[in-house]
CSV table of C-alpha atoms and ligand atoms in Angstrom, one decimal:
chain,number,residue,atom,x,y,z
A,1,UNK,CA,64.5,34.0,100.0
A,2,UNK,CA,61.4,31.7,100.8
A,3,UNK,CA,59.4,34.6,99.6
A,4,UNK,CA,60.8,35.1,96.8
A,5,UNK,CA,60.8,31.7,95.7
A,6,UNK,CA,57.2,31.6,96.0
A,7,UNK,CA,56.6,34.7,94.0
A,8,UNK,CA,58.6,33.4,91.0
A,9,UNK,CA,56.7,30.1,91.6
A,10,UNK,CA,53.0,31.8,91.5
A,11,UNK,CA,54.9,34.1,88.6
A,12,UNK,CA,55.4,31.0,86.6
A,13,UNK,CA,52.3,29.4,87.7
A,14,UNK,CA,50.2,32.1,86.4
A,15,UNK,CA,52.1,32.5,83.4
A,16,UNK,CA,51.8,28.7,82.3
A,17,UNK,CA,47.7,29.0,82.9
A,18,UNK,CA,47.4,32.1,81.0
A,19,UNK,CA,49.5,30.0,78.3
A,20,UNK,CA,47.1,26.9,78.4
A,21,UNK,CA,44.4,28.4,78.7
A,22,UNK,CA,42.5,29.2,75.2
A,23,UNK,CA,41.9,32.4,74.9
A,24,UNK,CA,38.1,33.1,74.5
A,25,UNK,CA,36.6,35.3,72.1
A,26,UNK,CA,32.8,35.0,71.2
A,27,UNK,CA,32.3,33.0,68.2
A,28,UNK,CA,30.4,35.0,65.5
A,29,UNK,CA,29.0,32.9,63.4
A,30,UNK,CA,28.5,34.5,59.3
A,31,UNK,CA,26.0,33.4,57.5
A,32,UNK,CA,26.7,30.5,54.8
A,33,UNK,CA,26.9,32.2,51.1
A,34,UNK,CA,23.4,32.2,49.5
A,35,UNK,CA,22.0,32.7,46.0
A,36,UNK,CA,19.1,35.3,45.2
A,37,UNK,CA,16.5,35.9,42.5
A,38,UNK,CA,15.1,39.0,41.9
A,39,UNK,CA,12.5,40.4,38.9
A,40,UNK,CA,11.9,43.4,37.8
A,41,UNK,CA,9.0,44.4,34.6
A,42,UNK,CA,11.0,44.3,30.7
A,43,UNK,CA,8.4,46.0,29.4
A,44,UNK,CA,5.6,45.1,27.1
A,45,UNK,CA,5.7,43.0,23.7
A,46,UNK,CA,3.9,44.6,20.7
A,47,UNK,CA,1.6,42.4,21.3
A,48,UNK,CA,0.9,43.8,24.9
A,49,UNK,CA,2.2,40.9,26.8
A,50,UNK,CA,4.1,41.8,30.0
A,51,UNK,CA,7.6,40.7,30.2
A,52,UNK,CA,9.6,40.2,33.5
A,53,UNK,CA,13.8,40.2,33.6
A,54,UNK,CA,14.5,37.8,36.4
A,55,UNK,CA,18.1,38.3,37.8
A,56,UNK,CA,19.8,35.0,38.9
A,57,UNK,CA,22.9,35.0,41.6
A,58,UNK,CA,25.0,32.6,43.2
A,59,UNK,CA,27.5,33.0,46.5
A,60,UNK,CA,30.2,33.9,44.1
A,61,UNK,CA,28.8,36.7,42.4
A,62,UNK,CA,27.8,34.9,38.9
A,63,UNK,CA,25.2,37.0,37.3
A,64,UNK,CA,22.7,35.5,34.9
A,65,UNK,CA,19.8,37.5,33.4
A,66,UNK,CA,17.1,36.2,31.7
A,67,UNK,CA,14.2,37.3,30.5
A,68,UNK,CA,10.6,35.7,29.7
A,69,UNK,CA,10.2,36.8,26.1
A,70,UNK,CA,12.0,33.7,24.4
A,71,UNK,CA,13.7,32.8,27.7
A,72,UNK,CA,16.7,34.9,26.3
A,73,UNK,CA,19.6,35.6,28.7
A,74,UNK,CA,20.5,38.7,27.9
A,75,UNK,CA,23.6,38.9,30.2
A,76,UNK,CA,25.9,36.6,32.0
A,77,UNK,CA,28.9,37.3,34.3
A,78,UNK,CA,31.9,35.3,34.2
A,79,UNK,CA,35.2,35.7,36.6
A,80,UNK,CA,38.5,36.5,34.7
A,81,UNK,CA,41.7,34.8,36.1
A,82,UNK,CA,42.2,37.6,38.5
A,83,UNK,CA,38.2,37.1,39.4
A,84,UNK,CA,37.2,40.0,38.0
A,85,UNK,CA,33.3,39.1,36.6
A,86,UNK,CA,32.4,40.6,33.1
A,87,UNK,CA,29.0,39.6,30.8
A,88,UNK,CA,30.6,37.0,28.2
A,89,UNK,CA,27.2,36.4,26.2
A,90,UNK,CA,25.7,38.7,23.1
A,91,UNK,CA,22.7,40.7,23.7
A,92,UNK,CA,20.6,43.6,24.1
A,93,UNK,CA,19.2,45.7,26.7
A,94,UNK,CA,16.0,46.5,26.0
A,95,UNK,CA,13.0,44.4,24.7
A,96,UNK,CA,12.4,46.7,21.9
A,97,UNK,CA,15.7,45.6,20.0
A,98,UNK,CA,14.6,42.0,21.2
A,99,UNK,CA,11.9,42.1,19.1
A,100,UNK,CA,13.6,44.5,16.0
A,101,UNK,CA,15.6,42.5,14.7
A,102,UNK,CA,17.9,39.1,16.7
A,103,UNK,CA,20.1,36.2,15.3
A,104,UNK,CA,18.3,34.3,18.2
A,105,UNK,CA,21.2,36.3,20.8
A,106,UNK,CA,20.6,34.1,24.3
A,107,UNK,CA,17.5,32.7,22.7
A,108,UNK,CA,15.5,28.8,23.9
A,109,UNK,CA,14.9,27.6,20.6
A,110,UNK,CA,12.2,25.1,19.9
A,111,UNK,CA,9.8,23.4,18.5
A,112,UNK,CA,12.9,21.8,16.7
A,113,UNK,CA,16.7,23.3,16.6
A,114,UNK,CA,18.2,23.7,13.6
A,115,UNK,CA,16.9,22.8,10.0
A,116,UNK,CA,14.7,20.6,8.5
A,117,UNK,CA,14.6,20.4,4.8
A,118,UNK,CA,12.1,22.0,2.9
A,119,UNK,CA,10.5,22.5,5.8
A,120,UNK,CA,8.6,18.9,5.4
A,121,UNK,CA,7.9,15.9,7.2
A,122,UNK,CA,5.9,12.9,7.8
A,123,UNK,CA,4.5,11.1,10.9
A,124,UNK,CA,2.1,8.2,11.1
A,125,UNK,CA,1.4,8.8,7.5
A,126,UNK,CA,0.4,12.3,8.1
A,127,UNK,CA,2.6,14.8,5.9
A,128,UNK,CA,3.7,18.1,7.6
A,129,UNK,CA,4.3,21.2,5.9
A,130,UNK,CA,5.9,23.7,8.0
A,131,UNK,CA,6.7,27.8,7.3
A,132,UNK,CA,10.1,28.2,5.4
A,133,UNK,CA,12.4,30.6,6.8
A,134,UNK,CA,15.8,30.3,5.8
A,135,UNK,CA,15.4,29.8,2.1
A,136,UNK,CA,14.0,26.8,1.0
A,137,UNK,CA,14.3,25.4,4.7
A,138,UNK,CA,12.7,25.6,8.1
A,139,UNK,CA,15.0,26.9,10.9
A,140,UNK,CA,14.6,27.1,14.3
A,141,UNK,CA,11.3,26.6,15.3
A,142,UNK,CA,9.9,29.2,12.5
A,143,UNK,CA,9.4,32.9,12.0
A,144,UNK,CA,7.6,32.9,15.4
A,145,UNK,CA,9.5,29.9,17.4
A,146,UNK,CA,10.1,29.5,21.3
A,147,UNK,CA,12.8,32.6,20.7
A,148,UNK,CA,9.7,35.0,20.6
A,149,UNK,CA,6.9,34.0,22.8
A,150,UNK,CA,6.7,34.7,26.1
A,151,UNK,CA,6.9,32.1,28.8
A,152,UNK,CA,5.4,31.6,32.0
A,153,UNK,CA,7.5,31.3,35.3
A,154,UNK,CA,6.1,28.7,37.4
A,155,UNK,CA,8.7,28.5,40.1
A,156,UNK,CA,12.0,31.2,40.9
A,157,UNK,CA,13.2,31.0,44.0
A,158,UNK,CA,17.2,30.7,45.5
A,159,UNK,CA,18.6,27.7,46.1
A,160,UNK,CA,21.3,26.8,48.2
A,161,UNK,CA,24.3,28.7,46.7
A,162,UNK,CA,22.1,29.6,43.7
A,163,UNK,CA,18.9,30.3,42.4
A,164,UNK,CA,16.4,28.3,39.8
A,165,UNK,CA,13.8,29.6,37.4
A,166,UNK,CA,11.4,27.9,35.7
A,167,UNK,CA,9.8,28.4,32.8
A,168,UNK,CA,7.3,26.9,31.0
A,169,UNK,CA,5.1,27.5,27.6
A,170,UNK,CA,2.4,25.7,26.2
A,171,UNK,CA,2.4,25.7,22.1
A,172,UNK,CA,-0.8,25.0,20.5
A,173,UNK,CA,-1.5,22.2,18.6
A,174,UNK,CA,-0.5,23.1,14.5
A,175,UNK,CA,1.7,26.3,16.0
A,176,UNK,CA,3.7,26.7,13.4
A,177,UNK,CA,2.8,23.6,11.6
A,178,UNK,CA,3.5,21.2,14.5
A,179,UNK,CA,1.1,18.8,15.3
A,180,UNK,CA,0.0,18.1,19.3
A,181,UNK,CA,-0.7,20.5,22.0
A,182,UNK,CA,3.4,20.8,23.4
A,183,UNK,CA,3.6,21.6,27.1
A,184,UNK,CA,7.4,22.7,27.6
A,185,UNK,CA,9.1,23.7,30.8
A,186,UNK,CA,12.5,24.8,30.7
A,187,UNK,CA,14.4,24.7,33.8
A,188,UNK,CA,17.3,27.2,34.4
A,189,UNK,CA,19.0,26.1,37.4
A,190,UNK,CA,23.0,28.8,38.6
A,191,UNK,CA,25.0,26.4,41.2
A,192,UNK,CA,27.7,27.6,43.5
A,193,UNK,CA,30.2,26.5,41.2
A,194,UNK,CA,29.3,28.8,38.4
A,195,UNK,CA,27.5,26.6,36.4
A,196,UNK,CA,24.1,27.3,34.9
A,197,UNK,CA,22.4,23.6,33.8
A,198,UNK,CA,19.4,24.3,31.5
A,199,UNK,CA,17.1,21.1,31.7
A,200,UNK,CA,14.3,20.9,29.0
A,201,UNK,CA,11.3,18.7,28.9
A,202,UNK,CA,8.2,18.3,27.0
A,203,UNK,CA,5.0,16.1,26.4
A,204,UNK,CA,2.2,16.2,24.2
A,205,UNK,CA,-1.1,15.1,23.0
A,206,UNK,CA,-0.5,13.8,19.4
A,207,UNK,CA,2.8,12.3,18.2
A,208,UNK,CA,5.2,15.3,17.0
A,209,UNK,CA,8.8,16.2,16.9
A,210,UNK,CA,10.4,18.3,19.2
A,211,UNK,CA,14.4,19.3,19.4
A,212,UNK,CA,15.6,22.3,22.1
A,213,UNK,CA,18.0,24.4,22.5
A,214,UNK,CA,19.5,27.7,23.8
A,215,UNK,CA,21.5,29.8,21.3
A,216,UNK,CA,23.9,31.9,23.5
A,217,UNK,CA,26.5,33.8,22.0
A,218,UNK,CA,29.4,33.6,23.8
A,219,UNK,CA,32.8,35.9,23.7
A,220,UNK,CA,34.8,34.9,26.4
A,221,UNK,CA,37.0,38.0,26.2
A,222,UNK,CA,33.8,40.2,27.5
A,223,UNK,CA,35.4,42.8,24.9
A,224,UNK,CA,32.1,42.6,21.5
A,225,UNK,CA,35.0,44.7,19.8
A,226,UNK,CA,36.9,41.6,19.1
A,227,UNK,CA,36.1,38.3,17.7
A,228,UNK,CA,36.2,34.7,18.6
A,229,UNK,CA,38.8,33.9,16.2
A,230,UNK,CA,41.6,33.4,19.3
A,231,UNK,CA,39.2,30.9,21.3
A,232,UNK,CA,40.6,27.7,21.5
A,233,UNK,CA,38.6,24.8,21.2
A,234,UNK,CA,37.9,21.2,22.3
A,235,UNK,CA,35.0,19.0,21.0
A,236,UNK,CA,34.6,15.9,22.3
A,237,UNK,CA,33.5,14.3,18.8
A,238,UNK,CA,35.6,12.6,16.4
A,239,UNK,CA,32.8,12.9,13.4
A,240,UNK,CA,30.7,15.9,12.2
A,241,UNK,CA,27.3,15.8,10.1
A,242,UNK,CA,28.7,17.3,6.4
A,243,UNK,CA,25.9,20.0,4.9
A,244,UNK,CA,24.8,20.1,1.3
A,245,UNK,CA,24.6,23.9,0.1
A,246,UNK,CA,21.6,24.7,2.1
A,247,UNK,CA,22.7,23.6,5.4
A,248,UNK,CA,20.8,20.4,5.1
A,249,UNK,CA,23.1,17.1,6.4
A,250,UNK,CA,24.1,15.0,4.1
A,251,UNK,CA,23.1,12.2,6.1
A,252,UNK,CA,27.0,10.9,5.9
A,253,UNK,CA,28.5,10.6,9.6
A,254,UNK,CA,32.2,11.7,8.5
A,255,UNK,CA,35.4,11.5,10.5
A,256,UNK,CA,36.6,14.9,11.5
A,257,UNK,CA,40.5,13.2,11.2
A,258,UNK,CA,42.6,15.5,9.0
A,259,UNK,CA,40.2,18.3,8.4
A,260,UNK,CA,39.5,21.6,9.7
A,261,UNK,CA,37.0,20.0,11.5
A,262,UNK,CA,39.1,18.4,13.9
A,263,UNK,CA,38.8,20.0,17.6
A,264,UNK,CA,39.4,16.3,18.9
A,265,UNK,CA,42.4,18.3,20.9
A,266,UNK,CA,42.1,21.9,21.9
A,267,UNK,CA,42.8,24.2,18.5
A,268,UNK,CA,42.7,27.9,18.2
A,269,UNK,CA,39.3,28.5,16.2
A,270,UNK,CA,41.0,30.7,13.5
A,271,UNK,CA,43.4,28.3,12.9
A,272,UNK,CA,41.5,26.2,10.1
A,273,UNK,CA,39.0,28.6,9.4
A,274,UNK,CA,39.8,29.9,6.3
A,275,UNK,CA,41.1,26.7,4.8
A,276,UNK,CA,40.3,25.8,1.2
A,277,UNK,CA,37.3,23.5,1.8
A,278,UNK,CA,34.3,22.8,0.5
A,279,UNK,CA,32.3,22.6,3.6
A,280,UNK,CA,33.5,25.7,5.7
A,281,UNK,CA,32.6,27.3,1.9
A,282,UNK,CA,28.9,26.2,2.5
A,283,UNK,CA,28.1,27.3,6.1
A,284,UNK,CA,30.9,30.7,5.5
A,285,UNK,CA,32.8,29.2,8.3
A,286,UNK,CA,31.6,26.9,10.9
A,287,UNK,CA,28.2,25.9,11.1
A,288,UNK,CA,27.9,22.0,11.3
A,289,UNK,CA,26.6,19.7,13.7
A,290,UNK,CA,29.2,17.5,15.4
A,291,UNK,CA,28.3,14.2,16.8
A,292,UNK,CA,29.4,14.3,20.5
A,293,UNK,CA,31.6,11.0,21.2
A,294,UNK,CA,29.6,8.2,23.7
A,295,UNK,CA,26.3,8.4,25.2
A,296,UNK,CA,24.4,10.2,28.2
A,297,UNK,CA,25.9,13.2,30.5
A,298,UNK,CA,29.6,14.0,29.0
A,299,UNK,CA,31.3,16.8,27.9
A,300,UNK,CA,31.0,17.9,24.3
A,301,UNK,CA,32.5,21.2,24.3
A,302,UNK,CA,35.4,23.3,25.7
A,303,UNK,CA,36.3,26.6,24.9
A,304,UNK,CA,39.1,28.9,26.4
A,305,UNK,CA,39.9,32.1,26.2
A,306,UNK,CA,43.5,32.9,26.6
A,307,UNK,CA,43.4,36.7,27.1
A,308,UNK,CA,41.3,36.5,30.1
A,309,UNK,CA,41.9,32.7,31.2
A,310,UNK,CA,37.9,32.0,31.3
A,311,UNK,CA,37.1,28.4,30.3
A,312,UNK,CA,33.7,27.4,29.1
A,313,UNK,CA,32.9,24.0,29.7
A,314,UNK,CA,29.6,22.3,28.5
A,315,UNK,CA,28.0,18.8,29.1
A,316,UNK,CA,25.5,17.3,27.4
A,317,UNK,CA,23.1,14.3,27.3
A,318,UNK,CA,22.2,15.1,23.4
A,319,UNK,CA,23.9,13.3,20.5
A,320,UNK,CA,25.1,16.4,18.8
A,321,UNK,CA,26.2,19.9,19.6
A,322,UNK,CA,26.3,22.8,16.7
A,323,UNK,CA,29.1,24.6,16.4
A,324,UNK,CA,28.1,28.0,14.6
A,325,UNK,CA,30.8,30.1,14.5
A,326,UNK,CA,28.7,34.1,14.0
A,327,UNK,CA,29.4,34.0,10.3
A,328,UNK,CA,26.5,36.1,9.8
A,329,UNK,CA,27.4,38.6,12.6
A,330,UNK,CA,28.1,41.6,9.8
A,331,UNK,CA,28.2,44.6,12.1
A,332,UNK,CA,24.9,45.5,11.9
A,333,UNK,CA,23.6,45.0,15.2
A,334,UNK,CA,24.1,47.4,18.3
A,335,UNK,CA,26.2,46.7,21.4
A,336,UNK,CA,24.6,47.8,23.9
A,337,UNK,CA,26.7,50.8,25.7
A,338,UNK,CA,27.8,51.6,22.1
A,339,UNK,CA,29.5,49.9,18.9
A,340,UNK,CA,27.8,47.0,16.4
A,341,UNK,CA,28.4,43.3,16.9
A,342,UNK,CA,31.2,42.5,14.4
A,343,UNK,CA,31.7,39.3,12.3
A,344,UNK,CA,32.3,36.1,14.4
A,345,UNK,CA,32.3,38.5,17.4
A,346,UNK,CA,30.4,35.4,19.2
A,347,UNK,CA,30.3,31.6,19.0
A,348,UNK,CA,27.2,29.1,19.5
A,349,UNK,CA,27.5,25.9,20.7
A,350,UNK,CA,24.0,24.4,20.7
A,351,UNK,CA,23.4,21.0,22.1
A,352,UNK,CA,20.9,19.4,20.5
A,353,UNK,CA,19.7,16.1,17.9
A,354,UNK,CA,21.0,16.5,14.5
A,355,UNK,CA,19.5,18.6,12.3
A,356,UNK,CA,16.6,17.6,9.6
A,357,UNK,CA,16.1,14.3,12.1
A,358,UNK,CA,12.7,13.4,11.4
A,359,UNK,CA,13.9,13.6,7.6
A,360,UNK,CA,16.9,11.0,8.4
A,361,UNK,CA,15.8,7.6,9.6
A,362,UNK,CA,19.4,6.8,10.2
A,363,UNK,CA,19.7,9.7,12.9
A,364,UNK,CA,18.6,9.2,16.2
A,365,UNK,CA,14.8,10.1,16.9
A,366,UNK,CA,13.3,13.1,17.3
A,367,UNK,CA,9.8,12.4,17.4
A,368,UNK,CA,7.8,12.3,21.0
A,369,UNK,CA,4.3,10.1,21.3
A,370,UNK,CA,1.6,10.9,23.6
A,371,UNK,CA,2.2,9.7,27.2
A,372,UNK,CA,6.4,10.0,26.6
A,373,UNK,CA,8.5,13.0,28.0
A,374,UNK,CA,10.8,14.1,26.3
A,375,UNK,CA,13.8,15.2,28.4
A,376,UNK,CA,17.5,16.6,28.0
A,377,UNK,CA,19.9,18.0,30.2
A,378,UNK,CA,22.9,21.0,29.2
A,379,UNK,CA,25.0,22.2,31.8
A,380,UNK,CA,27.6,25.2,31.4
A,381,UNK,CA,30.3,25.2,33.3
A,382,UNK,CA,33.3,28.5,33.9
A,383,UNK,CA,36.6,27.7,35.2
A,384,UNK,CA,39.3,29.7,34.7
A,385,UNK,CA,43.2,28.5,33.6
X,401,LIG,C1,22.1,28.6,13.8
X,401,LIG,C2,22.3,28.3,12.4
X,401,LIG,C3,23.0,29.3,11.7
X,401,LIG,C4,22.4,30.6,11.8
X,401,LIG,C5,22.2,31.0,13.3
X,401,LIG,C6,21.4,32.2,13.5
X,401,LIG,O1,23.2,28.4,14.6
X,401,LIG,O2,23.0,27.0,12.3
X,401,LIG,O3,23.1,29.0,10.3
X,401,LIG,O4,21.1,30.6,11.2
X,401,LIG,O5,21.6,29.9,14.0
X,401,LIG,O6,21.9,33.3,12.7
C-alpha cells in the first residue's frame, strides 16, 4: 500500500514536471525578408550606347524592371486579390521596339511634361524657341526628350525590404532648346509595402524651366486585350485645366462639379466618356490636367480595378496630375508575347505642373534659377480590395 502510494505520487510528480516544463526545441531563426537588385545588358542603342535592365524586388515578390534608355519601366508586377502577381504597365521587351516607335510606354519625361504652346517662351528677357512636335506645340521634352537618352546609374543597391536605383542624366545646355546645363537624378526607390516612390531633382547653371514626369501605362487587369474603360476612378481635385483645340490650357481653373470631369468620388472611367462635350471632343477622351486639391504630399489619384481587386494609389507633392486616358492607343503597337495594344488599353496618370506653365503667369512656376533645386516626390502605391 505504502508502495504503491508512492509510485502514483512520483507518477504524478513526473507527470506535472513534464507538463510545466516548456518543451525545448532549438530556435531557428529565418532570415528577415529582403529586397534585391540585379542588372543584366539591354543591348545597344543605334547610337552604340550600352543599355542595362535593372530588376528591382521587394520581400513580397513586387517586380519592377527598368531600364536606362529613358528610365522606362518596362514591366511591373502587381498582386491580384488572391496574391497572384501579374505586370499591370504597357511595354516592350526589347530595346529595338523601344526605340521604333513608343507613346512614351513607362517613359521619365523631361525637360518639361506636357505642352507648351507653340513651342515658345521667354525668361529674363531672353525668347526661347523650342522644336515642335505635336503640331504646332512642343510636347514632352521634344523629339529627343529624357524618354530617349540613356541615363547613368549612380547608385542600385537593396534596401531593407526593397531596392533603390538611381539614375541620373546631365542635358546640355540649349538641348533641345533649353537653356542651362540640367543635372537630373531620378531616384526609383520599391518599399516592402509595394510601393515604388519616384523622387526627381534637378539644378542648373542658367535660369530654365524644368517639369518631370513618368508616363506609365497602367492596365490593372494585367489582360492588354482589354481596355481601361471598367477602371474606376478617384481624383482628389475638384477643378481641371480646360484645353483649347490643340491641347493648350485655357488658362481658366474650372470646377469639375457636374461634368464628366468629375472623379471627386470613385466613377467607372467609361461612365462619362463618351458624353457630348466639347472638351472630351478636343483631347478624343481624357487628356486634361486636373488640379490636385491642397498642397504638399497627398493623394491625387485612385484607380481600381474590379475584375482583379488591384488598387492603384498615387501621392503627389505636384499641383497637377494628367489624366490621359490612351486615346491614341489604335492597335498598332505589339504586345509583347503576341496581340497589338488596343484603344484606351492603358491609362496615364502623370503628376506634374500644369501644362504650358512658363506661358501662364497665373500657374504656379516652373522655372528653376541657378543655385535652386528643383525637387518633387510621386509615390505609387498597390493595395488590393
Ligand atoms: C500625354 C499627352 C497625350 C499624348 C500622350 C502620348 O499624356 O497628354 O496627348 O501625347 O502623352 O501619346
Amino acid at each position: 500500500m505504502k508502495h504503491h502510494l508512492f509510485s502514483i505520487l512520483l507518477i504524478g510528480a513526473l507527470f506535472l514536471s513534464c507538463k510545466v516544463k516548456p518543451t525545448e526545441e532549438p530556435i531557428v531563426e529565418s532570415p528577415a525578408p529582403t529586397g534585391s537588385i540585379s542588372s543584366v545588358s539591354y543591348g545597344m542603342t543605334r547610337d552604340s550606347i550600352a543599355v542595362e535592365e535593372y530588376t528591382l524586388k521587394n520581400k513580397n515578390g513586387m517586380e519592377v524592371k527598368i531600364i536606362t534608355y529613358g528610365g522606362i519601366i518596362t514591366s511591373w508586377t502587381a498582386p491580384d486579390k488572391d496574391g497572384n502577381y501579374k505586370n499591370i504597365v504597357l511595354g516592350y521587351d526589347n530595346l529595338a521596339q523601344y526605340q521604333r516607335s513608343t507613346p512614351y510606354f513607362g517613359a521619365l519625361i523631361g525637360r518639361y511634361g506636357n505642352r507648351i504652346a507653340k513651342g515658345m517662351f521667354t525668361l529674363d528677357g531672353n525668347t526661347y524657341q523650342l522644336p515642335k512636335n505635336d503640331g504646332q506645340n512642343h510636347l514632352h521634352g521634344g523629339p529627343k526628350g529624357f524618354d530617349k537618352v540613356v541615363w547613368t546609374v549612380t547608385d542600385s543597391k537593396a534596401e531593407g525590404e526593397g531596392a533603390v536605383l538611381k539614375l541620373k542624366y546631365l542635358s546640355p545646355d540649349m538641348q533641345m532648346g533649353y537653356p542651362g546645363n540640367l543635372e537630373a537624378t531620378v531616384t526609383y526607390t520599391l518599399t516592402g509595402d509595394n510601393a515604388l516612390e519616384v523622387d526627381y531633382a534637378a539644378t542648373t547653371d542658367k535660369t530654365t524651366v524644368v517639369n518631370l514626369t513618368q508616363h506609365s501605362y497602367f492596365n490593372l487587369s494585367g489582360d492588354f486585350s482589354t481596355n481601361i474603360l471598367d477602371h474606376e476612378l478617384t481624383l482628389s481635385a475638384t477643378k481641371y485645366l480646360p484645353v483649347d483645340g490643340t491641347l493648350i490650357p485655357t488658362g481658366e481653373l474650372a470646377p469639375v462639379s457636374g461634368t464628366p470631369f468629375d472623379f471627386t468620388s470613385s466613377k467607372v472611367i467609361g461612365t462619362d466618356i463618351a458624353a457630348e462635350n466639347e472638351q472630351l471632343k478636343r483631347g478624343k477622351g481624357y487628356d486634361h490636367c486636373w488640379v490636385v486639391d491642397g498642397e504638399g504630399m497627398r493623394l491625387a489619384a485612385s484607380v481600381h480595378h474590379p475584375g482583379s481587386g488591384r488598387v492603384l494609389e498615387i501621392s503627389s507633392n505636384e499641383p497637377g496630375i494628367q489624366f490621359y486616358s490612351g486615346n491614341f492607343l489604335d492597335g498598332r503597337l505589339p504586345v509583347p508575347g503576341g496581340g497589338t495594344y488596343g484603344h484606351r488599353s492603358g491609362l496615364c496618370l502623370e503628376t506634374q505642373h500644369f501644362p504650358d506653365s512658363p506661358n501662364q503667369p497665373a500657374f504656379p512656376t516652373t522655372t528653376l534659377k541657378p543655385g535652386e533645386t528643383y525637387s518633387t516626390k510621386t509615390i505609387f502605391k498597390f493595395t488590393t480590395k
